[in-house]
CSV table of C-alpha atoms in Angstrom, one decimal:
chain,number,residue,atom,x,y,z
A,1,MET,CA,236.3,10.2,334.0
A,2,SER,CA,233.9,10.1,336.8
A,3,THR,CA,233.6,7.3,339.6
A,4,ILE,CA,230.2,6.1,341.0
A,5,ASN,CA,231.1,5.8,345.1
A,6,LEU,CA,228.7,3.7,347.0
A,7,ASP,CA,226.0,6.2,348.0
A,8,GLY,CA,225.7,6.6,344.4
A,9,GLU,CA,227.5,9.8,344.3
A,10,LEU,CA,229.6,10.9,340.7
A,11,GLY,CA,233.1,12.2,341.2
A,12,SER,CA,235.7,12.3,344.2
A,13,PRO,CA,233.7,14.9,346.8
A,14,THR,CA,235.1,17.0,349.0
A,15,PRO,CA,234.9,16.3,352.9
A,16,HIS,CA,231.4,18.6,353.4
A,17,SER,CA,231.1,18.8,349.5
A,18,THR,CA,226.8,19.2,349.4
A,19,PRO,CA,225.1,16.5,346.7
A,20,VAL,CA,223.4,18.3,343.8
A,21,ARG,CA,220.8,16.0,341.9
A,22,SER,CA,218.7,18.7,340.5
A,23,VAL,CA,217.8,22.4,339.4
A,24,SER,CA,216.2,22.4,343.6
A,25,ASP,CA,219.7,21.4,345.1
A,26,VAL,CA,221.2,24.3,343.4
A,27,ALA,CA,218.3,26.9,344.5
A,28,LYS,CA,218.7,25.6,347.7
A,29,LEU,CA,222.0,26.2,348.0
A,30,ILE,CA,222.4,29.3,346.8
A,31,ASN,CA,219.2,30.6,349.3
A,32,GLY,CA,221.3,28.8,352.1
A,33,ASN,CA,225.0,30.2,351.0
A,34,THR,CA,226.2,32.6,354.4
A,35,HIS,CA,229.3,33.3,352.7
A,36,LYS,CA,230.0,36.9,351.1
A,37,ASN,CA,231.0,36.6,347.3
A,38,SER,CA,232.5,39.4,344.8
A,39,TYR,CA,232.4,37.2,342.0
A,40,ALA,CA,228.6,36.3,342.0
A,41,ARG,CA,228.0,40.6,343.2
A,42,PHE,CA,230.7,41.8,340.6
A,43,ILE,CA,228.1,38.8,337.8
A,44,VAL,CA,225.1,40.9,339.4
A,45,PHE,CA,227.1,44.2,338.9
A,46,LEU,CA,227.2,43.5,335.6
A,47,ALA,CA,223.6,42.8,334.8
A,48,LEU,CA,222.8,46.2,336.2
A,49,GLY,CA,225.4,48.3,333.8
A,50,GLY,CA,224.0,46.4,331.0
A,51,VAL,CA,219.9,47.3,332.2
A,52,PHE,CA,222.0,50.8,332.3
A,53,LEU,CA,222.9,51.0,329.0
A,54,ASP,CA,219.3,49.9,328.1
A,55,ALA,CA,217.8,53.2,330.0
A,56,TYR,CA,220.6,55.3,328.6
A,57,ASP,CA,219.6,54.7,325.0
A,58,LEU,CA,215.9,55.2,325.9
A,59,THR,CA,216.6,58.3,327.4
A,60,THR,CA,218.9,60.3,324.8
A,61,LEU,CA,216.2,61.7,322.5
A,62,SER,CA,213.4,63.1,325.3
A,63,TYR,CA,215.4,66.0,324.6
A,64,GLY,CA,217.4,66.3,321.2
A,65,ILE,CA,214.0,65.0,319.3
A,66,ASP,CA,213.1,68.4,318.7
A,67,ASP,CA,216.4,69.4,317.2
A,68,VAL,CA,216.2,66.2,315.0
A,69,VAL,CA,212.7,67.8,314.0
A,70,LYS,CA,214.4,71.0,312.4
A,71,GLU,CA,217.1,69.4,310.9
A,72,PHE,CA,216.0,66.7,309.2
A,73,GLY,CA,213.0,69.1,308.3
A,74,LEU,CA,210.4,66.3,310.1
A,75,THR,CA,206.3,65.6,309.7
A,76,PRO,CA,204.5,64.8,312.3
A,77,THR,CA,204.8,60.9,310.8
A,78,LEU,CA,207.9,61.1,311.0
A,79,THR,CA,209.0,62.4,313.9
A,80,GLY,CA,206.2,59.4,315.3
A,81,PHE,CA,208.4,57.0,313.3
A,82,VAL,CA,211.6,58.4,315.0
A,83,THR,CA,210.8,58.3,318.7
A,84,SER,CA,208.8,54.9,318.3
A,85,SER,CA,211.2,53.1,316.1
A,86,ILE,CA,213.1,52.3,319.0
A,87,MET,CA,210.3,51.2,321.1
A,88,ILE,CA,209.5,48.7,318.0
A,89,GLY,CA,213.0,47.6,318.2
A,90,THR,CA,212.1,46.4,321.9
A,91,ILE,CA,209.4,44.5,320.5
A,92,PHE,CA,211.1,42.1,318.7
A,93,GLY,CA,214.0,42.4,321.0
A,94,ASN,CA,212.5,41.5,323.9
A,95,LEU,CA,210.7,38.3,322.6
A,96,LEU,CA,213.7,37.1,320.3
A,97,GLY,CA,216.2,37.7,323.5
A,98,GLY,CA,213.9,35.9,325.9
A,99,TRP,CA,213.4,33.0,324.2
A,100,LEU,CA,217.4,32.7,323.5
A,101,THR,CA,218.5,33.4,326.4
A,102,ASP,CA,216.1,30.5,327.6
A,103,LYS,CA,217.4,28.2,325.0
A,104,TYR,CA,220.8,28.7,324.9
A,105,GLY,CA,221.3,29.9,327.8
A,106,ARG,CA,222.4,33.5,330.2
A,107,TYR,CA,226.0,33.8,328.9
A,108,SER,CA,226.3,33.7,325.1
A,109,VAL,CA,223.2,35.6,324.4
A,110,PHE,CA,224.4,38.3,327.4
A,111,MET,CA,227.8,38.8,326.1
A,112,ALA,CA,226.5,39.2,322.2
A,113,ASP,CA,223.6,41.9,322.5
A,114,MET,CA,226.2,44.7,323.1
A,115,LEU,CA,227.7,44.6,319.4
A,116,PHE,CA,224.2,45.7,319.0
A,117,PHE,CA,224.7,48.9,321.2
A,118,VAL,CA,228.1,49.8,319.4
A,119,VAL,CA,226.8,49.7,316.2
A,120,SER,CA,223.3,51.5,316.7
A,121,ALA,CA,224.8,54.4,318.7
A,122,ILE,CA,227.3,54.8,315.8
A,123,ALA,CA,224.9,54.8,313.3
A,124,ALA,CA,222.4,56.8,315.0
A,125,GLY,CA,224.7,59.1,316.4
A,126,LEU,CA,226.0,59.9,312.5
A,127,ALA,CA,223.0,59.5,310.1
A,128,PRO,CA,223.1,61.2,307.0
A,129,ASN,CA,219.4,61.1,307.0
A,130,VAL,CA,216.1,60.7,308.9
A,131,TRP,CA,215.5,57.1,307.5
A,132,VAL,CA,219.4,55.7,308.6
A,133,LEU,CA,218.1,57.3,312.0
A,134,ILE,CA,215.4,55.3,312.0
A,135,GLY,CA,217.0,52.6,310.8
A,136,ALA,CA,219.6,52.8,314.1
A,137,ARG,CA,217.1,53.3,316.8
A,138,PHE,CA,215.7,49.9,315.6
A,139,LEU,CA,219.0,48.2,316.0
A,140,MET,CA,218.9,50.1,319.2
A,141,GLY,CA,215.7,49.2,320.3
A,142,VAL,CA,216.3,45.2,319.1
A,143,GLY,CA,219.6,45.7,321.6
A,144,VAL,CA,217.4,46.9,324.1
A,145,GLY,CA,215.3,44.2,324.4
A,146,ILE,CA,217.4,41.7,324.3
A,147,ASP,CA,219.2,42.9,327.1
A,148,LEU,CA,216.9,43.0,329.2
A,149,PRO,CA,215.5,39.8,329.8
A,150,VAL,CA,218.3,38.0,330.6
A,151,ALA,CA,219.2,41.1,332.7
A,152,MET,CA,217.0,40.0,334.9
A,153,ALA,CA,217.3,36.5,335.0
A,154,TYR,CA,220.9,37.3,335.8
A,155,LEU,CA,219.8,39.0,338.9
A,156,ALA,CA,217.3,36.3,339.7
A,157,GLU,CA,219.4,33.7,339.2
A,158,PHE,CA,222.1,35.5,341.4
A,159,SER,CA,221.0,35.9,344.4
A,160,LYS,CA,219.4,34.3,347.1
A,161,PHE,CA,215.4,34.5,348.1
A,162,THR,CA,216.0,35.7,351.7
A,163,GLY,CA,217.5,37.4,353.9
A,164,LYS,CA,218.9,41.5,352.6
A,165,GLY,CA,220.5,41.6,348.8
A,166,ASN,CA,218.3,38.9,348.1
A,167,LYS,CA,216.1,38.3,344.6
A,168,ALA,CA,213.7,40.6,344.8
A,169,ALA,CA,216.3,43.5,346.5
A,170,ARG,CA,218.0,43.2,343.5
A,171,LEU,CA,215.8,43.0,340.4
A,172,ALA,CA,214.3,45.9,342.4
A,173,ALA,CA,217.4,47.1,341.5
A,174,TRP,CA,217.1,47.4,338.0
A,175,CYS,CA,214.7,51.1,338.6
A,176,PRO,CA,217.2,53.4,340.0
A,177,MET,CA,219.8,51.9,337.4
A,178,TRP,CA,217.9,53.3,335.3
A,179,TYR,CA,217.1,56.6,337.2
A,180,ALA,CA,220.7,56.8,337.8
A,181,ALA,CA,221.0,56.2,333.7
A,182,SER,CA,217.9,58.7,333.0
A,183,SER,CA,219.5,61.7,335.2
A,184,ALA,CA,223.2,60.2,333.8
A,185,CYS,CA,221.8,60.8,330.2
A,186,PHE,CA,220.7,64.4,331.0
A,187,PHE,CA,223.8,64.8,333.1
A,188,ILE,CA,225.9,64.5,329.5
A,189,ILE,CA,223.4,66.7,327.6
A,190,PHE,CA,224.3,69.1,330.4
A,191,ALA,CA,227.2,69.3,329.6
A,192,LEU,CA,228.1,68.8,326.6
A,193,TYR,CA,225.7,71.7,326.2
A,194,PHE,CA,228.6,74.0,327.9
A,195,LEU,CA,230.9,71.7,326.0
A,196,LEU,CA,229.7,72.8,322.1
A,197,PRO,CA,230.4,75.9,320.4
A,198,GLU,CA,226.9,77.8,320.6
A,199,GLU,CA,227.0,77.6,316.3
A,200,HIS,CA,227.2,74.3,317.2
A,201,LEU,CA,224.4,73.1,319.6
A,202,ASP,CA,222.5,71.5,316.8
A,203,TRP,CA,225.2,68.9,317.4
A,204,LEU,CA,223.9,67.9,321.2
A,205,TRP,CA,221.6,64.9,320.1
A,206,ARG,CA,224.5,63.3,317.8
A,207,ALA,CA,226.9,63.8,320.9
A,208,SER,CA,224.9,61.9,323.2
A,209,LEU,CA,223.9,58.7,320.7
A,210,LEU,CA,227.5,58.7,319.9
A,211,PHE,CA,228.4,58.8,323.3
A,212,GLY,CA,226.6,55.6,324.5
A,213,ALA,CA,228.9,53.2,322.7
A,214,ILE,CA,231.8,53.7,324.7
A,215,PRO,CA,230.2,52.0,328.0
A,216,ALA,CA,228.8,49.9,325.6
A,217,LEU,CA,232.9,48.7,324.7
A,218,LEU,CA,233.5,49.0,328.2
A,219,ILE,CA,230.8,46.5,329.3
A,220,ILE,CA,232.3,44.2,326.3
A,221,ALA,CA,235.6,44.3,327.4
A,222,VAL,CA,234.9,43.4,331.2
A,223,ARG,CA,231.7,41.0,330.6
A,224,SER,CA,234.3,38.6,328.5
A,225,LYS,CA,236.7,38.2,331.5
A,226,PHE,CA,234.0,38.0,334.8
A,227,MET,CA,230.8,36.8,333.3
A,228,ASN,CA,229.5,32.9,333.7
A,229,GLU,CA,227.0,31.0,332.9
A,230,SER,CA,223.9,30.7,335.6
A,231,PRO,CA,224.4,27.4,337.7
A,232,LEU,CA,220.6,26.9,338.3
A,233,TRP,CA,220.0,27.2,334.1
A,234,ALA,CA,223.1,24.9,333.6
A,235,ALA,CA,221.1,22.1,336.2
A,236,ASN,CA,217.8,22.8,334.1
A,237,GLN,CA,219.9,22.0,330.9
A,238,GLY,CA,220.8,18.3,332.7
A,239,ASP,CA,224.5,19.7,333.3
A,240,LEU,CA,225.1,18.9,337.1
A,241,THR,CA,228.4,19.0,336.2
A,242,SER,CA,229.0,23.1,335.2
A,243,ALA,CA,226.9,23.9,337.6
A,244,VAL,CA,228.6,22.5,340.5
A,245,ARG,CA,232.1,24.7,339.2
A,246,ILE,CA,229.6,27.9,338.8
A,247,LEU,CA,228.8,27.0,342.7
A,248,ARG,CA,232.2,26.7,343.3
A,249,ASP,CA,233.5,30.0,341.0
A,250,SER,CA,230.8,32.1,342.3
A,251,TYR,CA,229.8,31.2,345.4
A,252,GLY,CA,232.7,29.6,346.3
A,253,ILE,CA,230.1,26.9,347.0
A,254,ALA,CA,231.6,23.2,347.6
A,255,ALA,CA,229.1,21.0,345.8
A,256,HIS,CA,229.4,17.6,343.4
A,257,GLU,CA,227.3,16.1,341.1
A,258,ALA,CA,225.2,13.2,342.4
A,259,LYS,CA,223.5,10.5,340.7
A,260,PRO,CA,220.1,11.7,340.6
A,261,THR,CA,216.8,9.8,342.5
A,262,ALA,CA,215.2,6.8,340.6
A,263,ALA,CA,212.2,8.9,340.4
A,264,GLN,CA,214.4,12.1,339.1
A,265,GLN,CA,215.6,10.0,335.9
A,266,GLU,CA,212.3,8.7,335.3
A,267,LYS,CA,211.2,11.9,334.9
A,268,LYS,CA,214.5,13.7,333.6
A,269,VAL,CA,213.4,15.5,330.3
A,270,LEU,CA,214.9,18.9,329.0
A,271,PRO,CA,212.0,21.7,330.0
A,272,LYS,CA,210.5,23.6,326.8
A,273,VAL,CA,211.5,26.9,325.9
A,274,SER,CA,207.7,28.0,324.4
A,275,PHE,CA,206.0,31.2,324.7
A,276,ARG,CA,202.6,28.7,325.0
A,277,VAL,CA,203.7,27.5,328.4
A,278,LEU,CA,203.6,30.7,329.8
A,279,PHE,CA,199.5,30.6,329.1
A,280,GLN,CA,199.0,27.1,330.9
A,281,LYS,CA,198.2,26.0,334.4
A,282,PRO,CA,200.1,27.2,336.9
A,283,TYR,CA,201.3,30.3,334.9
A,284,LEU,CA,198.4,32.1,332.9
A,285,GLU,CA,197.1,34.6,335.6
A,286,ARG,CA,200.4,35.4,336.2
A,287,THR,CA,201.2,36.1,332.8
A,288,ILE,CA,198.2,38.6,332.5
A,289,VAL,CA,198.9,40.4,335.8
A,290,THR,CA,202.4,40.8,334.1
A,291,ALA,CA,200.7,41.8,330.0
A,292,VAL,CA,198.5,44.5,332.3
A,293,MET,CA,201.3,46.0,334.1
A,294,ASN,CA,203.7,45.9,331.6
A,295,ILE,CA,201.1,47.6,329.1
A,296,CYS,CA,199.9,50.3,331.4
A,297,ILE,CA,202.9,51.0,333.6
A,298,SER,CA,205.0,51.5,330.1
A,299,PHE,CA,202.2,53.8,328.7
A,300,GLU,CA,202.3,55.6,332.1
A,301,TYR,CA,206.3,55.8,331.9
A,302,THR,CA,206.0,56.9,328.4
A,303,ALA,CA,204.0,59.9,329.1
A,304,ILE,CA,205.9,61.7,332.0
A,305,ALA,CA,209.2,60.5,331.2
A,306,PHE,CA,209.8,60.7,327.5
A,307,PHE,CA,208.3,63.7,327.5
A,308,LEU,CA,208.8,65.3,330.8
A,309,PRO,CA,211.1,68.0,328.6
A,310,SER,CA,208.3,69.3,326.7
A,311,ILE,CA,205.8,69.2,330.4
A,312,LEU,CA,208.5,71.3,332.2
A,313,ALA,CA,209.3,73.7,329.4
A,314,GLN,CA,204.9,74.0,329.2
A,315,PHE,CA,205.5,74.4,333.3
A,316,LEU,CA,208.2,76.9,333.4
A,317,GLY,CA,208.2,79.3,329.8
A,318,THR,CA,211.7,78.7,330.4
A,319,GLY,CA,214.4,77.7,327.8
A,320,VAL,CA,216.7,74.8,327.6
A,321,PHE,CA,219.2,75.5,330.8
A,322,GLU,CA,216.7,75.7,333.0
A,323,THR,CA,214.0,72.9,331.1
A,324,ILE,CA,217.3,70.9,331.4
A,325,SER,CA,218.1,71.4,334.4
A,326,ALA,CA,214.8,70.7,335.9
A,327,SER,CA,214.7,67.5,334.2
A,328,LEU,CA,217.7,66.3,335.5
A,329,GLY,CA,217.1,66.9,339.4
A,330,LEU,CA,213.3,65.7,339.3
A,331,ASN,CA,214.8,62.4,338.2
A,332,ALA,CA,218.0,62.3,340.2
A,333,LEU,CA,215.7,63.8,343.2
A,334,PHE,CA,212.3,61.7,343.7
A,335,ALA,CA,213.0,58.8,341.0
A,336,PHE,CA,216.1,57.8,341.9
A,337,THR,CA,215.0,57.9,345.8
A,338,GLY,CA,211.9,56.2,345.0
A,339,GLY,CA,214.3,53.5,343.6
A,340,LEU,CA,216.4,53.3,346.0
A,341,LEU,CA,213.3,52.6,348.7
A,342,GLY,CA,211.9,50.0,345.9
A,343,MET,CA,215.0,48.1,347.1
A,344,ARG,CA,214.5,48.3,350.7
A,345,LEU,CA,211.0,47.6,349.9
A,346,ALA,CA,211.4,44.7,348.0
A,347,TRP,CA,212.8,42.0,350.8
A,348,LYS,CA,210.5,43.2,353.3
A,349,PHE,CA,207.0,43.5,351.9
A,350,PRO,CA,205.4,41.7,349.4
A,351,SER,CA,204.9,42.1,346.1
A,352,ARG,CA,201.8,43.1,345.6
A,353,HIS,CA,201.2,45.3,348.3
A,354,VAL,CA,203.8,48.0,346.8
A,355,ALA,CA,202.4,47.5,343.6
A,356,ILE,CA,199.1,48.6,344.5
A,357,ALA,CA,200.4,51.3,347.3
A,358,GLY,CA,203.2,53.2,344.0
A,359,PHE,CA,200.2,52.7,341.9
A,360,ALA,CA,198.4,54.5,344.1
A,361,LEU,CA,200.2,57.3,344.7
A,362,GLN,CA,200.5,57.9,340.7
A,363,PHE,CA,197.1,58.0,340.0
A,364,LEU,CA,196.9,60.4,342.7
A,365,ALA,CA,199.5,62.9,341.3
A,366,LEU,CA,198.2,62.8,338.3
A,367,ILE,CA,194.9,63.4,338.8
A,368,SER,CA,196.0,66.4,340.7
A,369,LEU,CA,197.8,67.1,337.6
A,370,ALA,CA,194.8,67.1,335.6
A,371,LEU,CA,193.3,69.5,338.3
A,372,VAL,CA,195.8,71.6,338.2
A,373,GLY,CA,196.1,72.4,334.6
A,374,HIS,CA,198.5,75.1,333.2
A,375,PRO,CA,199.1,77.2,336.3
A,376,GLN,CA,200.5,81.0,336.1
A,377,ALA,CA,201.7,81.4,339.5
A,378,THR,CA,205.0,80.8,341.2
A,379,ILE,CA,203.1,78.5,343.4
A,380,GLY,CA,201.1,77.2,341.0
A,381,VAL,CA,204.7,76.2,338.7
A,382,VAL,CA,205.7,74.8,342.1
A,383,PHE,CA,203.0,72.4,342.8
A,384,ALA,CA,202.4,71.1,339.8
A,385,ILE,CA,206.3,70.3,339.3
A,386,LEU,CA,206.0,68.6,342.9
A,387,LEU,CA,203.4,66.6,341.7
A,388,LEU,CA,205.6,65.5,338.3
A,389,GLY,CA,208.0,64.5,341.6
A,390,LEU,CA,205.2,62.7,343.3
A,391,TRP,CA,204.5,60.4,340.3
A,392,LEU,CA,208.6,59.7,339.5
A,393,PHE,CA,209.1,58.9,343.1
A,394,ALA,CA,205.9,56.9,343.2
A,395,GLU,CA,207.3,55.0,340.2
A,396,GLY,CA,210.7,54.4,341.3
A,397,PHE,CA,209.6,52.3,345.2
A,398,GLY,CA,206.2,51.2,342.8
A,399,PRO,CA,205.4,49.5,339.3
A,400,GLY,CA,208.8,50.7,338.0
A,401,ALA,CA,210.6,47.7,340.6
A,402,GLN,CA,207.3,45.6,340.5
A,403,MET,CA,207.2,44.9,336.6
A,404,MET,CA,210.4,43.1,336.7
A,405,ILE,CA,210.1,41.7,340.2
A,406,TYR,CA,206.5,39.8,339.8
A,407,PRO,CA,207.8,37.9,336.1
A,408,SER,CA,211.3,37.6,337.0
A,409,LEU,CA,209.5,35.3,340.1
A,410,SER,CA,206.8,34.3,339.5
A,411,TYR,CA,208.2,32.1,336.2
A,412,PRO,CA,211.2,29.0,337.1
A,413,THR,CA,214.8,28.6,335.6
A,414,HIS,CA,213.9,27.3,331.9
A,415,ILE,CA,210.9,29.8,331.3
A,416,ARG,CA,212.0,33.4,333.4
A,417,ALA,CA,213.6,35.5,330.4
A,418,THR,CA,210.7,34.2,327.9
A,419,GLY,CA,208.1,35.2,330.8
A,420,VAL,CA,210.2,38.6,331.2
A,421,GLY,CA,210.7,39.1,327.1
A,422,PHE,CA,206.6,38.2,326.6
A,423,GLY,CA,206.0,41.1,329.4
A,424,ARG,CA,208.9,43.3,327.9
A,425,SER,CA,207.2,43.3,324.6
A,426,LEU,CA,204.2,43.7,325.5
A,427,SER,CA,206.0,47.2,327.1
A,428,GLY,CA,207.2,48.4,324.0
A,429,ILE,CA,204.0,47.8,323.1
A,430,GLY,CA,202.5,50.4,325.2
A,431,SER,CA,205.5,53.1,324.9
A,432,ALA,CA,205.2,52.8,320.9
A,433,LEU,CA,201.0,53.6,321.3
A,434,ALA,CA,202.7,56.8,323.9
A,435,LEU,CA,204.6,58.4,321.5
A,436,PHE,CA,202.2,58.2,318.8
A,437,ILE,CA,198.7,59.0,320.8
A,438,LEU,CA,200.0,61.1,323.6
A,439,PRO,CA,201.2,64.3,321.0
A,440,ILE,CA,197.8,64.3,319.4
A,441,LEU,CA,196.2,64.3,322.8
A,442,GLN,CA,198.5,66.5,324.2
A,443,ALA,CA,197.4,69.4,321.5
A,444,SER,CA,193.8,68.4,321.8
A,445,PHE,CA,193.4,68.5,325.2
A,446,GLY,CA,196.4,70.0,326.9
A,447,THR,CA,197.1,69.2,330.7
A,448,ASN,CA,193.7,67.6,330.5
A,449,MET,CA,195.6,64.5,329.4
A,450,PHE,CA,196.4,63.4,332.3
A,451,TRP,CA,193.0,62.4,332.9
A,452,ILE,CA,193.4,59.5,330.3
A,453,VAL,CA,196.6,58.5,331.1
A,454,SER,CA,195.2,57.9,334.8
A,455,LEU,CA,193.7,55.4,333.9
A,456,ALA,CA,197.0,53.4,333.5
A,457,ALA,CA,197.2,54.1,337.0
A,458,VAL,CA,194.4,52.3,338.1
A,459,ILE,CA,193.7,49.5,336.2
A,460,PRO,CA,196.5,47.0,337.5
A,461,ILE,CA,195.5,47.6,340.4
A,462,PHE,CA,192.3,46.0,339.6
A,463,PHE,CA,193.5,43.4,338.1
A,464,LEU,CA,196.4,43.2,341.3
A,465,LEU,CA,193.0,43.1,343.9
A,466,ILE,CA,191.4,40.4,342.0
A,467,ILE,CA,194.7,37.4,341.1
A,468,ARG,CA,196.8,37.7,344.2
A,469,PHE,CA,199.5,34.9,343.4
A,470,GLU,CA,202.7,36.9,345.0
A,471,PRO,CA,205.8,36.0,344.1
A,472,THR,CA,208.1,36.9,346.4
A,473,ARG,CA,205.9,34.4,349.4
A,474,GLN,CA,208.2,31.0,348.1
A,475,ASP,CA,211.0,30.3,345.6
A,476,ILE,CA,209.5,29.0,342.0
A,477,ASP,CA,213.0,27.3,341.2
A,478,ASP,CA,213.1,24.9,344.8
A,479,GLN,CA,209.6,23.2,343.6
A,480,SER,CA,211.5,21.1,341.0
A,481,GLU,CA,210.6,18.1,343.0
A,482,THR,CA,206.7,18.8,342.5
A,483,GLY,CA,206.6,18.6,338.5
A,484,GLU,CA,205.7,22.2,338.5
A,485,HIS,CA,208.3,22.9,336.2
A,486,HIS,CA,208.0,20.4,333.5
A,487,VAL,CA,204.6,21.9,331.9
């Protein structure tokens, strides 16, 4: 049983131990920590491992959809259901996962969500008919949706606010990890293309889906041994004892639970986990920007990244081998390197500025693609492919990275995952919308569809210029004494 000393401190503090009375104290200790600790970095690595699996599962059918159509004899409508089912699943998963993560903690949700990936990957890979495939892909989307908000919460809450490897940089790391997964997916398809007998190349899409269960099982095994709860979330729940323990285990920080001040005790109320809070001051404007960015970025990304193999096949007029190779090369050379640059820019420049620069470059690339049209000459084809590379590079360092940095650092711990999940649910709507209408636009307008897609690059710029809130200016978790948290 704890005892209270003359200073009002609980327990028996060790020499040089820091008293912890509030969430703000926990944030200050993390931000001021100068010691490198492998435990905290490993938790960040595991969170990024979840992002890797999310991206892999969302990418697997970007190539294999043509084989699915042939095998099941799908109509355009059923094809739309197959391609969009995972996106619809992410909408529900993001809303549910964000709320559950803030309500019941990061650890519990993080440990559970991998089961979705294992079950859905096996069911999708062995699907005997299109309806089982649609159901499995929907379930897979739910898993992706649950995983992303909790992963972003871990990246934000197990990092310090300033300096190299800070919150923004680690949140930006989700983007190169995403593209690494996309590249890995194409690489695996590439390898399976040579491993499978020629007469069974129609199994390619099944093999790539089944492969997704393997990393999910590995992550489950590793997570169960190394994961921990977020000290900021524990402190938000009033569990300072756990917060102190996690600070010691994850960071090596000597801290002890201390009796709250009279003012802290007076206003000590467990924070509400509610979507309504996102639409109240001071969060409303941030929620608007988050919503616009997520819808527009996902619409753009789906238009270019998901349909990349089809676009390249049209430009190159070649077969499977060349199309897969070009897709892999563009992801690795442009998208992944752009994501790495985004990590560096994230801890040096404001989030808004980097996002605006990325959107502007994407707009330039898209209108150029619309003007180039369907080139016939080799130089025109090369130029068009380089424009696709420019778009992917800009996505990596700009919008792709900032769509997670902005909401994760705009909301405090008690609604962080809820805010990220809400934004990502709108992202799912943008992606599902693109998957339904882009094949129609492509059939009707050809490469002129890039004019329409370019609107998604320019609209967020206006919102970022009008709403000038900068999430990387001050750590929102280090403001608990202002009362901003308890809306």
